[in-house]
PDB file of C-alpha atoms in Angstrom:
ATOM      1  CA  MET A   1       8.501  14.193  17.107  1.00 55.00           C
ATOM      2  CA  THR A   2       5.855  14.576  14.499  1.00 65.00           C
ATOM      3  CA  GLU A   3       2.910  12.271  14.511  1.00 71.00           C
ATOM      4  CA  LYS A   4       3.040   9.571  11.849  1.00 71.00           C
ATOM      5  CA  ARG A   5       0.202   9.793   9.328  1.00 67.00           C
ATOM      6  CA  LYS A   6      -1.940   6.803   8.665  1.00 72.00           C
ATOM      7  CA  ARG A   7      -1.859   5.744   5.028  1.00 73.00           C
ATOM      8  CA  CYS A   8      -5.164   5.757   3.208  1.00 76.00           C
ATOM      9  CA  SER A   9      -6.236   5.869  -0.398  1.00 82.00           C
ATOM     10  CA  LEU A  10      -8.382   8.649  -1.768  1.00 84.00           C
ATOM     11  CA  SER A  11     -11.430   7.813  -3.826  1.00 85.00           C
ATOM     12  CA  VAL A  12     -11.720   9.011  -7.399  1.00 86.00           C
ATOM     13  CA  ALA A  13     -14.604  11.262  -6.333  1.00 87.00           C
ATOM     14  CA  LYS A  14     -12.409  12.888  -3.675  1.00 89.00           C
ATOM     15  CA  LYS A  15      -9.596  13.387  -6.213  1.00 90.00           C
ATOM     16  CA  ARG A  16     -12.061  15.001  -8.638  1.00 91.00           C
ATOM     17  CA  GLN A  17     -13.254  17.276  -5.832  1.00 91.00           C
ATOM     18  CA  ILE A  18      -9.653  18.317  -5.120  1.00 92.00           C
ATOM     19  CA  ILE A  19      -8.941  18.982  -8.815  1.00 91.00           C
ATOM     20  CA  LYS A  20     -12.134  21.032  -9.121  1.00 92.00           C
ATOM     21  CA  TYR A  21     -11.209  23.049  -6.030  1.00 92.00           C
ATOM     22  CA  VAL A  22      -7.707  23.734  -7.381  1.00 92.00           C
ATOM     23  CA  ASN A  23      -9.134  24.904 -10.725  1.00 92.00           C
ATOM     24  CA  GLU A  24     -11.606  27.217  -8.970  1.00 92.00           C
ATOM     25  CA  ASN A  25      -8.974  28.682  -6.613  1.00 90.00           C
ATOM     26  CA  LEU A  26      -5.997  29.364  -8.860  1.00 89.00           C
ATOM     27  CA  VAL A  27      -4.567  32.079  -6.592  1.00 91.00           C
ATOM     28  CA  MET A  28      -4.560  29.853  -3.512  1.00 90.00           C
ATOM     29  CA  LYS A  29      -1.250  28.202  -2.585  1.00 92.00           C
ATOM     30  CA  LYS A  30      -1.007  24.465  -3.114  1.00 92.00           C
ATOM     31  CA  ILE A  31       0.168  23.916   0.469  1.00 92.00           C
ATOM     32  CA  ASP A  32      -2.992  25.615   1.768  1.00 93.00           C
ATOM     33  CA  ILE A  33      -5.155  23.437  -0.469  1.00 92.00           C
ATOM     34  CA  ALA A  34      -3.349  20.345   0.806  1.00 92.00           C
ATOM     35  CA  LYS A  35      -3.990  21.421   4.403  1.00 93.00           C
ATOM     36  CA  LYS A  36      -7.660  22.058   3.631  1.00 93.00           C
ATOM     37  CA  PHE A  37      -8.094  18.494   2.336  1.00 91.00           C
ATOM     38  CA  GLU A  38      -5.780  17.068   5.024  1.00 90.00           C
ATOM     39  CA  ILE A  39      -3.356  15.538   2.529  1.00 91.00           C
ATOM     40  CA  LEU A  40       0.356  15.930   1.961  1.00 90.00           C
ATOM     41  CA  SER A  41       1.500  18.495  -0.582  1.00 90.00           C
ATOM     42  CA  SER A  42       3.254  15.673  -2.458  1.00 91.00           C
ATOM     43  CA  THR A  43      -0.083  13.840  -2.688  1.00 91.00           C
ATOM     44  CA  LEU A  44      -1.682  16.960  -4.121  1.00 91.00           C
ATOM     45  CA  ALA A  45       1.149  17.265  -6.642  1.00 92.00           C
ATOM     46  CA  THR A  46       0.647  13.639  -7.695  1.00 92.00           C
ATOM     47  CA  ILE A  47      -3.108  14.124  -8.102  1.00 90.00           C
ATOM     48  CA  LEU A  48      -2.555  17.205 -10.246  1.00 90.00           C
ATOM     49  CA  LYS A  49       0.149  15.451 -12.266  1.00 91.00           C
ATOM     50  CA  PHE A  50      -2.290  12.702 -13.248  1.00 88.00           C
ATOM     51  CA  LYS A  51      -5.465  14.786 -13.324  1.00 85.00           C
ATOM     52  CA  GLU A  52      -6.412  13.555 -16.818  1.00 86.00           C
ATOM     53  CA  ARG A  53      -6.943  10.094 -15.334  1.00 83.00           C
ATOM     54  CA  PHE A  54      -9.550  11.477 -12.968  1.00 77.00           C
ATOM     55  CA  SER A  55     -11.342  13.827 -15.331  1.00 72.00           C
ATOM     56  CA  GLU A  56     -15.040  13.215 -15.826  1.00 66.00           C
ATOM     57  CA  GLU A  57     -14.597  12.919 -19.600  1.00 59.00           C
ATOM     58  CA  SER A  58     -12.483   9.794 -19.104  1.00 53.00           C
ATOM     59  CA  GLU A  59     -15.615   7.977 -17.898  1.00 56.00           C
ATOM     60  CA  ASP A  60     -17.021   8.097 -21.435  1.00 50.00           C
ATOM     61  CA  GLU A  61     -14.388   5.587 -22.598  1.00 49.00           C
ATOM     62  CA  ASN A  62     -16.152   2.818 -20.690  1.00 50.00           C
ATOM     63  CA  ASP A  63     -19.656   3.561 -22.007  1.00 46.00           C
ATOM     64  CA  ASP A  64     -19.357   0.864 -24.671  1.00 47.00           C
ATOM     65  CA  LEU A  65     -18.675  -1.879 -22.153  1.00 48.00           C
ATOM     66  CA  PRO A  66     -21.611  -4.181 -21.456  1.00 49.00           C
ATOM     67  CA  ILE A  67     -23.318  -3.842 -18.132  1.00 48.00           C
ATOM     68  CA  ARG A  68     -24.095  -6.975 -16.182  1.00 50.00           C
ATOM     69  CA  GLU A  69     -27.802  -6.105 -16.112  1.00 51.00           C
ATOM     70  CA  GLU A  70     -27.938  -6.333 -19.917  1.00 49.00           C
ATOM     71  CA  PHE A  71     -27.032 -10.016 -19.793  1.00 52.00           C
ATOM     72  CA  ASN A  72     -29.810 -12.465 -19.218  1.00 59.00           C
ATOM     73  CA  PHE A  73     -28.294 -14.457 -16.365  1.00 58.00           C
ATOM     74  CA  GLN A  74     -30.687 -17.043 -15.091  1.00 69.00           C
ATOM     75  CA  ASP A  75     -30.109 -19.825 -12.642  1.00 74.00           C
ATOM     76  CA  PRO A  76     -30.126 -23.068 -14.642  1.00 73.00           C
ATOM     77  CA  ASP A  77     -32.291 -25.880 -13.441  1.00 79.00           C
ATOM     78  CA  PHE A  78     -30.573 -29.081 -12.333  1.00 81.00           C
ATOM     79  CA  GLU A  79     -31.156 -31.011 -15.572  1.00 83.00           C
ATOM     80  CA  GLU A  80     -29.728 -28.185 -17.689  1.00 80.00           C
ATOM     81  CA  PHE A  81     -26.716 -27.970 -15.375  1.00 76.00           C
ATOM     82  CA  VAL A  82     -25.996 -31.701 -15.567  1.00 77.00           C
ATOM     83  CA  THR A  83     -26.468 -32.026 -19.343  1.00 82.00           C
ATOM     84  CA  PHE A  84     -24.662 -28.807 -20.291  1.00 78.00           C
ATOM     85  CA  ASP A  85     -21.533 -30.483 -21.688  1.00 77.00           C
ATOM     86  CA  ASN A  86     -23.173 -33.509 -23.321  1.00 78.00           C
ATOM     87  CA  ASP A  87     -22.598 -32.021 -26.785  1.00 77.00           C
ATOM     88  CA  VAL A  88     -18.826 -31.760 -26.328  1.00 76.00           C
ATOM     89  CA  ALA A  89     -16.931 -33.952 -28.797  1.00 74.00           C
ATOM     90  CA  VAL A  90     -14.837 -36.616 -27.115  1.00 73.00           C
ATOM     91  CA  CYS A  91     -12.061 -38.438 -28.983  1.00 78.00           C
ATOM     92  CA  GLY A  92     -11.760 -41.369 -26.621  1.00 78.00           C
ATOM     93  CA  GLU A  93     -11.907 -42.598 -23.087  1.00 81.00           C
ATOM     94  CA  LEU A  94      -9.197 -41.770 -20.562  1.00 81.00           C
ATOM     95  CA  THR A  95      -8.155 -44.227 -17.932  1.00 86.00           C
ATOM     96  CA  ASP A  96      -7.055 -43.217 -14.451  1.00 88.00           C
ATOM     97  CA  ALA A  97      -3.460 -44.018 -15.425  1.00 87.00           C
ATOM     98  CA  ASP A  98      -3.679 -41.649 -18.423  1.00 84.00           C
ATOM     99  CA  ILE A  99      -4.981 -38.838 -16.239  1.00 82.00           C
ATOM    100  CA  VAL A 100      -2.293 -39.358 -13.597  1.00 86.00           C
ATOM    101  CA  ALA A 101       0.407 -39.505 -16.282  1.00 84.00           C
ATOM    102  CA  SER A 102      -0.748 -36.212 -17.806  1.00 82.00           C
ATOM    103  CA  VAL A 103      -0.863 -34.466 -14.436  1.00 83.00           C
ATOM    104  CA  LEU A 104       2.375 -35.841 -13.035  1.00 82.00           C
ATOM    105  CA  PRO A 105       5.034 -35.734 -15.768  1.00 67.00           C
ATOM    106  CA  VAL A 106       7.692 -36.895 -13.293  1.00 62.00           C
ATOM    107  CA  ALA A 107       5.751 -40.073 -12.601  1.00 50.00           C
ATOM    108  CA  ASN A 108       5.372 -40.524 -16.355  1.00 49.00           C
ATOM    109  CA  GLU A 109       9.153 -40.354 -16.905  1.00 56.00           C
ATOM    110  CA  GLU A 110       9.796 -42.836 -14.112  1.00 56.00           C
ATOM    111  CA  THR A 111       7.394 -45.391 -15.576  1.00 56.00           C
ATOM    112  CA  GLU A 112       9.071 -45.110 -18.960  1.00 57.00           C
ATOM    113  CA  GLU A 113      12.434 -45.954 -17.375  1.00 56.00           C
ATOM    114  CA  GLY A 114      11.014 -49.090 -15.823  1.00 56.00           C
ATOM    115  CA  ASP A 115      11.191 -47.861 -12.234  1.00 53.00           C
ATOM    116  CA  GLU A 116       7.556 -48.572 -11.523  1.00 53.00           C
ATOM    117  CA  GLU A 117       6.555 -48.643  -7.908  1.00 55.00           C
ATOM    118  CA  GLU A 118       3.881 -50.983  -6.712  1.00 55.00           C
ATOM    119  CA  PHE A 119       1.118 -49.615  -4.560  1.00 51.00           C
TER     120      PHE A 119
END
């Protein structure tokens, strides 16, 4: 019996290395390239099928995305944390019964029918 291969995912860098090697060795058979990188020939075929996804030019698409370092994240002090939502407009006060009724629509329907349970 043949030994069962352990499944593992290849990194994008490894896939780029494989694509580069294939492009540099056009006369080499794909099966030999697969053996060199210790992957299945079907895996090599899949990598080559989707090689545009792994090309280095595709990285340029994400250059416009903000980098976390550009944001000015600072730990707020306690007072700022507590008073953060003081400026939020509130239409009215909610009672505990209102909150429970909005969360549990089944309980709301039962109370409308007059089947109230006492606690």
